[in-house]
């Protein structure tokens, strides 16, 4: 009998709404050879007590704040000690990055002048970030809060309104403030989040979709290099 194929390694996916999906990040991880283990803590789904059975974890964004007093927010922020202590690959995106910063003793707060980043905004790699890879010049944002740089973390990318956009902590923990969305996801966000386009610094919905035609290909190419750098490429037969 032929040998059974090796099981595909799993990535833990942490989502924060009932109808959220892993989107482009999830699609790319599946294409790389991973399976997705999706958990939604706000709906009462438990996070694993160890990542021994996983190749890493991605904690996604959501409409809540890392400063919220909800029990699941506190529990999930505390849970981040597991991938950190086990030195497993961990990526926090937007809210996920802010939770990681809070866990590491940093601050999550809004802009002093009330400005938000909702739309496409310039990004600039730091010297440390440039040594790792080439970064996109424009990225897609949808947030009202930013974060301080945790102690002993390395800043990888910066911007004007919210200076801390991407960082690395230790060997395997990463946080980014911006998003890589499929077109369908962006259209949903533009419709459901239209009330936020009146906030100071936000861009109108037409600029979200128009900017995608110009800059999304570069953001997608970057993400296609960034994810394998974090999680590797599983050797599949």
PDB file of C-alpha atoms in Angstrom:
ATOM      1  CA  UNK A   1       0.000   0.000   0.000  1.00  0.00           C
ATOM      2  CA  UNK A   2       1.236   3.523  -0.736  1.00  0.00           C
ATOM      3  CA  UNK A   3       2.147   5.585   2.343  1.00  0.00           C
ATOM      4  CA  UNK A   4      -0.515   7.886   3.703  1.00  0.00           C
ATOM      5  CA  UNK A   5       0.121  11.529   2.920  1.00  0.00           C
ATOM      6  CA  UNK A   6       1.418  13.612   5.796  1.00  0.00           C
ATOM      7  CA  UNK A   7      -1.284  15.755   7.428  1.00  0.00           C
ATOM      8  CA  UNK A   8      -1.188  19.411   6.548  1.00  0.00           C
ATOM      9  CA  UNK A   9       0.082  21.599   9.399  1.00  0.00           C
ATOM     10  CA  UNK A  10      -2.526  23.833  11.007  1.00  0.00           C
ATOM     11  CA  UNK A  11      -2.503  27.574  11.617  1.00  0.00           C
ATOM     12  CA  UNK A  12      -4.726  28.834  14.432  1.00  0.00           C
ATOM     13  CA  UNK A  13      -6.965  31.626  13.133  1.00  0.00           C
ATOM     14  CA  UNK A  14      -8.542  33.912  15.757  1.00  0.00           C
ATOM     15  CA  UNK A  15     -11.545  35.932  14.511  1.00  0.00           C
ATOM     16  CA  UNK A  16     -13.775  38.359  16.391  1.00  0.00           C
ATOM     17  CA  UNK A  17     -17.169  38.378  14.650  1.00  0.00           C
ATOM     18  CA  UNK A  18     -19.603  35.668  13.644  1.00  0.00           C
ATOM     19  CA  UNK A  19     -19.346  36.364   9.918  1.00  0.00           C
ATOM     20  CA  UNK A  20     -15.664  37.321   9.757  1.00  0.00           C
ATOM     21  CA  UNK A  21     -13.336  35.273   7.585  1.00  0.00           C
ATOM     22  CA  UNK A  22      -9.595  34.818   7.280  1.00  0.00           C
ATOM     23  CA  UNK A  23      -9.825  36.468   3.864  1.00  0.00           C
ATOM     24  CA  UNK A  24      -6.728  36.868   1.744  1.00  0.00           C
ATOM     25  CA  UNK A  25      -4.408  35.844   4.580  1.00  0.00           C
ATOM     26  CA  UNK A  26      -6.330  32.594   4.963  1.00  0.00           C
ATOM     27  CA  UNK A  27      -6.373  31.959   1.200  1.00  0.00           C
ATOM     28  CA  UNK A  28      -2.617  32.442   0.984  1.00  0.00           C
ATOM     29  CA  UNK A  29      -1.911  30.177   3.958  1.00  0.00           C
ATOM     30  CA  UNK A  30      -4.041  27.415   2.417  1.00  0.00           C
ATOM     31  CA  UNK A  31      -2.199  27.841  -0.902  1.00  0.00           C
ATOM     32  CA  UNK A  32       1.100  27.515   0.966  1.00  0.00           C
ATOM     33  CA  UNK A  33      -0.011  24.134   2.343  1.00  0.00           C
ATOM     34  CA  UNK A  34      -1.588  24.910   5.721  1.00  0.00           C
ATOM     35  CA  UNK A  35      -5.011  24.078   7.102  1.00  0.00           C
ATOM     36  CA  UNK A  36      -6.905  26.659   9.167  1.00  0.00           C
ATOM     37  CA  UNK A  37      -8.183  26.026  12.699  1.00  0.00           C
ATOM     38  CA  UNK A  38     -10.676  28.883  13.141  1.00  0.00           C
ATOM     39  CA  UNK A  39     -11.734  30.032  16.624  1.00  0.00           C
ATOM     40  CA  UNK A  40     -14.013  32.949  17.603  1.00  0.00           C
ATOM     41  CA  UNK A  41     -13.491  33.866  21.291  1.00  0.00           C
ATOM     42  CA  UNK A  42     -16.359  36.438  21.379  1.00  0.00           C
ATOM     43  CA  UNK A  43     -18.734  33.551  20.572  1.00  0.00           C
ATOM     44  CA  UNK A  44     -17.403  31.459  23.446  1.00  0.00           C
ATOM     45  CA  UNK A  45     -14.991  29.302  21.434  1.00  0.00           C
ATOM     46  CA  UNK A  46     -11.953  28.356  23.502  1.00  0.00           C
ATOM     47  CA  UNK A  47      -8.368  28.945  22.465  1.00  0.00           C
ATOM     48  CA  UNK A  48      -5.958  26.000  22.829  1.00  0.00           C
ATOM     49  CA  UNK A  49      -3.851  25.642  25.965  1.00  0.00           C
ATOM     50  CA  UNK A  50      -0.800  24.913  23.808  1.00  0.00           C
ATOM     51  CA  UNK A  51       0.226  25.426  20.191  1.00  0.00           C
ATOM     52  CA  UNK A  52       2.052  22.089  20.052  1.00  0.00           C
ATOM     53  CA  UNK A  53      -0.438  20.977  17.404  1.00  0.00           C
ATOM     54  CA  UNK A  54      -0.176  24.167  15.353  1.00  0.00           C
ATOM     55  CA  UNK A  55       2.433  25.756  13.110  1.00  0.00           C
ATOM     56  CA  UNK A  56       1.530  29.202  14.425  1.00  0.00           C
ATOM     57  CA  UNK A  57      -1.337  31.627  14.981  1.00  0.00           C
ATOM     58  CA  UNK A  58      -2.888  34.698  13.358  1.00  0.00           C
ATOM     59  CA  UNK A  59      -5.011  37.031  15.497  1.00  0.00           C
ATOM     60  CA  UNK A  60      -7.168  39.224  13.263  1.00  0.00           C
ATOM     61  CA  UNK A  61      -8.885  42.580  13.698  1.00  0.00           C
ATOM     62  CA  UNK A  62     -12.359  43.512  14.832  1.00  0.00           C
ATOM     63  CA  UNK A  63     -14.570  46.480  15.741  1.00  0.00           C
ATOM     64  CA  UNK A  64     -13.749  46.262  19.443  1.00  0.00           C
ATOM     65  CA  UNK A  65     -10.803  47.872  21.230  1.00  0.00           C
ATOM     66  CA  UNK A  66      -7.963  46.135  23.015  1.00  0.00           C
ATOM     67  CA  UNK A  67      -8.839  48.490  25.891  1.00  0.00           C
ATOM     68  CA  UNK A  68     -12.387  47.137  26.225  1.00  0.00           C
ATOM     69  CA  UNK A  69     -13.330  45.501  29.494  1.00  0.00           C
ATOM     70  CA  UNK A  70     -15.080  42.518  27.888  1.00  0.00           C
ATOM     71  CA  UNK A  71     -14.036  39.264  29.474  1.00  0.00           C
ATOM     72  CA  UNK A  72     -13.036  37.691  26.149  1.00  0.00           C
ATOM     73  CA  UNK A  73     -10.736  40.650  25.366  1.00  0.00           C
ATOM     74  CA  UNK A  74      -8.884  40.226  28.650  1.00  0.00           C
ATOM     75  CA  UNK A  75      -8.780  36.439  28.281  1.00  0.00           C
ATOM     76  CA  UNK A  76      -7.510  36.564  24.706  1.00  0.00           C
ATOM     77  CA  UNK A  77      -4.880  39.197  25.511  1.00  0.00           C
ATOM     78  CA  UNK A  78      -3.621  37.040  28.372  1.00  0.00           C
ATOM     79  CA  UNK A  79      -3.683  33.932  26.126  1.00  0.00           C
ATOM     80  CA  UNK A  80      -0.943  35.453  23.980  1.00  0.00           C
ATOM     81  CA  UNK A  81       1.552  34.267  26.583  1.00  0.00           C
ATOM     82  CA  UNK A  82       1.164  30.774  25.092  1.00  0.00           C
ATOM     83  CA  UNK A  83       2.629  31.451  21.622  1.00  0.00           C
ATOM     84  CA  UNK A  84       5.183  33.809  23.162  1.00  0.00           C
ATOM     85  CA  UNK A  85       6.337  31.319  25.800  1.00  0.00           C
ATOM     86  CA  UNK A  86       6.367  28.463  23.265  1.00  0.00           C
ATOM     87  CA  UNK A  87       8.133  30.680  20.695  1.00  0.00           C
ATOM     88  CA  UNK A  88       5.559  29.808  18.036  1.00  0.00           C
ATOM     89  CA  UNK A  89       5.041  32.036  14.975  1.00  0.00           C
ATOM     90  CA  UNK A  90       2.424  34.663  15.850  1.00  0.00           C
ATOM     91  CA  UNK A  91       0.976  37.424  13.674  1.00  0.00           C
ATOM     92  CA  UNK A  92      -1.341  40.090  15.064  1.00  0.00           C
ATOM     93  CA  UNK A  93      -3.274  42.208  12.561  1.00  0.00           C
ATOM     94  CA  UNK A  94      -4.821  45.535  13.690  1.00  0.00           C
ATOM     95  CA  UNK A  95      -6.737  44.525  16.854  1.00  0.00           C
ATOM     96  CA  UNK A  96      -4.511  41.447  17.086  1.00  0.00           C
ATOM     97  CA  UNK A  97      -1.394  43.635  17.027  1.00  0.00           C
ATOM     98  CA  UNK A  98      -2.926  45.955  19.629  1.00  0.00           C
ATOM     99  CA  UNK A  99      -3.695  43.013  21.922  1.00  0.00           C
ATOM    100  CA  UNK A 100      -0.093  41.866  21.546  1.00  0.00           C
ATOM    101  CA  UNK A 101       1.139  45.342  22.462  1.00  0.00           C
ATOM    102  CA  UNK A 102      -1.119  45.414  25.541  1.00  0.00           C
ATOM    103  CA  UNK A 103       0.146  41.971  26.565  1.00  0.00           C
ATOM    104  CA  UNK A 104       3.724  43.234  26.268  1.00  0.00           C
ATOM    105  CA  UNK A 105       3.000  46.227  28.496  1.00  0.00           C
ATOM    106  CA  UNK A 106       2.502  48.860  25.796  1.00  0.00           C
ATOM    107  CA  UNK A 107      -0.327  51.337  25.234  1.00  0.00           C
ATOM    108  CA  UNK A 108      -3.239  51.336  22.803  1.00  0.00           C
ATOM    109  CA  UNK A 109      -4.849  54.746  22.285  1.00  0.00           C
ATOM    110  CA  UNK A 110      -6.345  57.103  19.749  1.00  0.00           C
ATOM    111  CA  UNK A 111      -4.558  59.978  18.036  1.00  0.00           C
ATOM    112  CA  UNK A 112      -4.096  63.104  20.131  1.00  0.00           C
ATOM    113  CA  UNK A 113      -6.025  65.178  17.563  1.00  0.00           C
ATOM    114  CA  UNK A 114      -8.703  62.547  16.962  1.00  0.00           C
ATOM    115  CA  UNK A 115      -7.379  61.521  13.549  1.00  0.00           C
ATOM    116  CA  UNK A 116      -8.115  58.051  12.162  1.00  0.00           C
ATOM    117  CA  UNK A 117      -6.684  55.971   9.342  1.00  0.00           C
ATOM    118  CA  UNK A 118      -9.534  54.625   7.229  1.00  0.00           C
ATOM    119  CA  UNK A 119      -8.529  54.136   3.595  1.00  0.00           C
ATOM    120  CA  UNK A 120      -5.150  54.009   1.826  1.00  0.00           C
ATOM    121  CA  UNK A 121      -2.139  55.677   3.475  1.00  0.00           C
ATOM    122  CA  UNK A 122       1.619  55.874   2.818  1.00  0.00           C
ATOM    123  CA  UNK A 123       3.924  53.429   4.608  1.00  0.00           C
ATOM    124  CA  UNK A 124       7.680  53.749   5.076  1.00  0.00           C
ATOM    125  CA  UNK A 125       9.958  50.903   6.084  1.00  0.00           C
ATOM    126  CA  UNK A 126      12.525  51.521   8.794  1.00  0.00           C
ATOM    127  CA  UNK A 127      16.129  50.507   8.304  1.00  0.00           C
ATOM    128  CA  UNK A 128      15.422  47.245  10.134  1.00  0.00           C
ATOM    129  CA  UNK A 129      12.344  46.632   8.006  1.00  0.00           C
ATOM    130  CA  UNK A 130      14.219  47.317   4.778  1.00  0.00           C
ATOM    131  CA  UNK A 131      16.825  44.722   5.682  1.00  0.00           C
ATOM    132  CA  UNK A 132      14.069  42.110   5.925  1.00  0.00           C
ATOM    133  CA  UNK A 133      12.173  42.774   2.709  1.00  0.00           C
ATOM    134  CA  UNK A 134      10.691  45.335   0.332  1.00  0.00           C
ATOM    135  CA  UNK A 135       7.538  46.970   1.753  1.00  0.00           C
ATOM    136  CA  UNK A 136       4.546  48.459  -0.093  1.00  0.00           C
ATOM    137  CA  UNK A 137       4.410  52.238  -0.370  1.00  0.00           C
ATOM    138  CA  UNK A 138       0.646  52.371   0.352  1.00  0.00           C
ATOM    139  CA  UNK A 139      -1.407  50.142   2.656  1.00  0.00           C
ATOM    140  CA  UNK A 140      -5.076  49.773   3.568  1.00  0.00           C
ATOM    141  CA  UNK A 141      -6.107  50.896   7.051  1.00  0.00           C
ATOM    142  CA  UNK A 142      -9.332  50.784   9.054  1.00  0.00           C
ATOM    143  CA  UNK A 143      -8.674  51.873  12.640  1.00  0.00           C
ATOM    144  CA  UNK A 144      -9.243  54.620  15.200  1.00  0.00           C
ATOM    145  CA  UNK A 145      -6.494  53.610  17.626  1.00  0.00           C
ATOM    146  CA  UNK A 146      -2.797  52.925  17.360  1.00  0.00           C
ATOM    147  CA  UNK A 147      -0.197  51.443  19.652  1.00  0.00           C
ATOM    148  CA  UNK A 148       3.100  52.266  21.305  1.00  0.00           C
ATOM    149  CA  UNK A 149       6.189  50.241  20.461  1.00  0.00           C
ATOM    150  CA  UNK A 150       6.633  47.546  23.128  1.00  0.00           C
ATOM    151  CA  UNK A 151       9.890  47.430  25.039  1.00  0.00           C
ATOM    152  CA  UNK A 152      12.533  45.358  23.205  1.00  0.00           C
ATOM    153  CA  UNK A 153      10.417  45.273  20.013  1.00  0.00           C
ATOM    154  CA  UNK A 154      11.870  46.315  16.649  1.00  0.00           C
ATOM    155  CA  UNK A 155       9.955  48.836  14.554  1.00  0.00           C
ATOM    156  CA  UNK A 156       9.742  47.667  10.932  1.00  0.00           C
ATOM    157  CA  UNK A 157       7.460  50.235   9.280  1.00  0.00           C
ATOM    158  CA  UNK A 158       6.157  53.661  10.152  1.00  0.00           C
ATOM    159  CA  UNK A 159       3.668  56.305   8.963  1.00  0.00           C
ATOM    160  CA  UNK A 160       2.839  59.932   9.651  1.00  0.00           C
ATOM    161  CA  UNK A 161      -0.398  59.828  11.662  1.00  0.00           C
ATOM    162  CA  UNK A 162       0.244  56.589  13.566  1.00  0.00           C
ATOM    163  CA  UNK A 163       4.041  56.105  13.617  1.00  0.00           C
ATOM    164  CA  UNK A 164       4.052  52.455  14.742  1.00  0.00           C
ATOM    165  CA  UNK A 165       2.762  50.371  11.827  1.00  0.00           C
ATOM    166  CA  UNK A 166       4.694  47.091  11.987  1.00  0.00           C
ATOM    167  CA  UNK A 167       6.995  45.523  14.541  1.00  0.00           C
ATOM    168  CA  UNK A 168       8.745  42.329  15.480  1.00  0.00           C
ATOM    169  CA  UNK A 169       9.143  41.031  19.009  1.00  0.00           C
ATOM    170  CA  UNK A 170      11.648  38.277  19.680  1.00  0.00           C
ATOM    171  CA  UNK A 171      12.085  35.596  17.059  1.00  0.00           C
ATOM    172  CA  UNK A 172       8.507  34.834  16.083  1.00  0.00           C
ATOM    173  CA  UNK A 173       5.998  37.518  17.155  1.00  0.00           C
ATOM    174  CA  UNK A 174       4.887  40.126  14.614  1.00  0.00           C
ATOM    175  CA  UNK A 175       2.295  42.897  14.615  1.00  0.00           C
ATOM    176  CA  UNK A 176       0.948  45.018  11.749  1.00  0.00           C
ATOM    177  CA  UNK A 177      -1.607  47.828  11.899  1.00  0.00           C
ATOM    178  CA  UNK A 178      -2.851  47.526   8.305  1.00  0.00           C
ATOM    179  CA  UNK A 179      -4.854  44.941   6.337  1.00  0.00           C
ATOM    180  CA  UNK A 180      -4.665  42.812   3.205  1.00  0.00           C
ATOM    181  CA  UNK A 181      -8.252  42.281   2.045  1.00  0.00           C
ATOM    182  CA  UNK A 182      -9.978  40.535  -0.812  1.00  0.00           C
ATOM    183  CA  UNK A 183     -12.119  42.795  -2.987  1.00  0.00           C
ATOM    184  CA  UNK A 184     -15.302  41.281  -1.556  1.00  0.00           C
ATOM    185  CA  UNK A 185     -14.168  42.027   2.001  1.00  0.00           C
ATOM    186  CA  UNK A 186     -13.288  45.615   1.138  1.00  0.00           C
ATOM    187  CA  UNK A 187     -16.692  46.144  -0.435  1.00  0.00           C
ATOM    188  CA  UNK A 188     -18.386  44.851   2.734  1.00  0.00           C
ATOM    189  CA  UNK A 189     -16.275  47.100   4.927  1.00  0.00           C
ATOM    190  CA  UNK A 190     -17.026  50.131   2.757  1.00  0.00           C
ATOM    191  CA  UNK A 191     -20.766  49.465   3.019  1.00  0.00           C
ATOM    192  CA  UNK A 192     -20.927  48.516   6.695  1.00  0.00           C
ATOM    193  CA  UNK A 193     -18.362  51.066   7.848  1.00  0.00           C
ATOM    194  CA  UNK A 194     -19.629  54.015   5.799  1.00  0.00           C
ATOM    195  CA  UNK A 195     -20.635  55.896   8.953  1.00  0.00           C
ATOM    196  CA  UNK A 196     -16.934  56.130   9.881  1.00  0.00           C
ATOM    197  CA  UNK A 197     -15.966  58.010   6.720  1.00  0.00           C
ATOM    198  CA  UNK A 198     -16.980  61.255   8.435  1.00  0.00           C
ATOM    199  CA  UNK A 199     -14.272  60.858  11.079  1.00  0.00           C
ATOM    200  CA  UNK A 200     -11.265  63.213  10.879  1.00  0.00           C
ATOM    201  CA  UNK A 201      -8.675  61.847   8.475  1.00  0.00           C
ATOM    202  CA  UNK A 202     -10.915  59.152   6.963  1.00  0.00           C
ATOM    203  CA  UNK A 203     -11.235  58.811   3.197  1.00  0.00           C
ATOM    204  CA  UNK A 204     -14.561  58.484   1.317  1.00  0.00           C
ATOM    205  CA  UNK A 205     -15.615  55.023   0.175  1.00  0.00           C
ATOM    206  CA  UNK A 206     -14.909  55.675  -3.509  1.00  0.00           C
ATOM    207  CA  UNK A 207     -11.246  56.259  -2.631  1.00  0.00           C
ATOM    208  CA  UNK A 208     -11.052  52.883  -0.873  1.00  0.00           C
ATOM    209  CA  UNK A 209     -12.097  51.004  -4.009  1.00  0.00           C
ATOM    210  CA  UNK A 210     -10.291  53.329  -6.403  1.00  0.00           C
ATOM    211  CA  UNK A 211      -7.056  53.023  -4.455  1.00  0.00           C
ATOM    212  CA  UNK A 212      -7.341  49.273  -4.612  1.00  0.00           C
ATOM    213  CA  UNK A 213      -6.957  49.373  -8.400  1.00  0.00           C
ATOM    214  CA  UNK A 214      -3.612  51.142  -7.988  1.00  0.00           C
ATOM    215  CA  UNK A 215      -2.010  49.759  -4.844  1.00  0.00           C
ATOM    216  CA  UNK A 216      -3.548  46.405  -4.008  1.00  0.00           C
ATOM    217  CA  UNK A 217      -1.285  44.403  -6.330  1.00  0.00           C
ATOM    218  CA  UNK A 218       1.764  45.666  -4.426  1.00  0.00           C
ATOM    219  CA  UNK A 219       0.192  44.939  -1.033  1.00  0.00           C
ATOM    220  CA  UNK A 220      -0.762  41.440  -2.182  1.00  0.00           C
ATOM    221  CA  UNK A 221       2.763  40.751  -3.458  1.00  0.00           C
ATOM    222  CA  UNK A 222       4.218  41.918  -0.136  1.00  0.00           C
ATOM    223  CA  UNK A 223       1.822  39.716   1.845  1.00  0.00           C
ATOM    224  CA  UNK A 224       2.794  36.755  -0.316  1.00  0.00           C
ATOM    225  CA  UNK A 225       6.399  37.220   0.862  1.00  0.00           C
ATOM    226  CA  UNK A 226       5.617  38.226   4.449  1.00  0.00           C
ATOM    227  CA  UNK A 227       3.527  35.209   5.441  1.00  0.00           C
ATOM    228  CA  UNK A 228       6.100  32.573   4.364  1.00  0.00           C
ATOM    229  CA  UNK A 229       8.768  34.550   6.212  1.00  0.00           C
ATOM    230  CA  UNK A 230       6.743  34.123   9.427  1.00  0.00           C
ATOM    231  CA  UNK A 231       5.276  30.642   9.026  1.00  0.00           C
ATOM    232  CA  UNK A 232       7.645  29.001   6.556  1.00  0.00           C
ATOM    233  CA  UNK A 233       6.617  26.665   3.752  1.00  0.00           C
ATOM    234  CA  UNK A 234       5.450  23.220   4.827  1.00  0.00           C
ATOM    235  CA  UNK A 235       7.057  20.365   2.939  1.00  0.00           C
ATOM    236  CA  UNK A 236       4.102  18.523   1.443  1.00  0.00           C
ATOM    237  CA  UNK A 237       4.196  15.307  -0.534  1.00  0.00           C
TER     238      UNK A 237
END
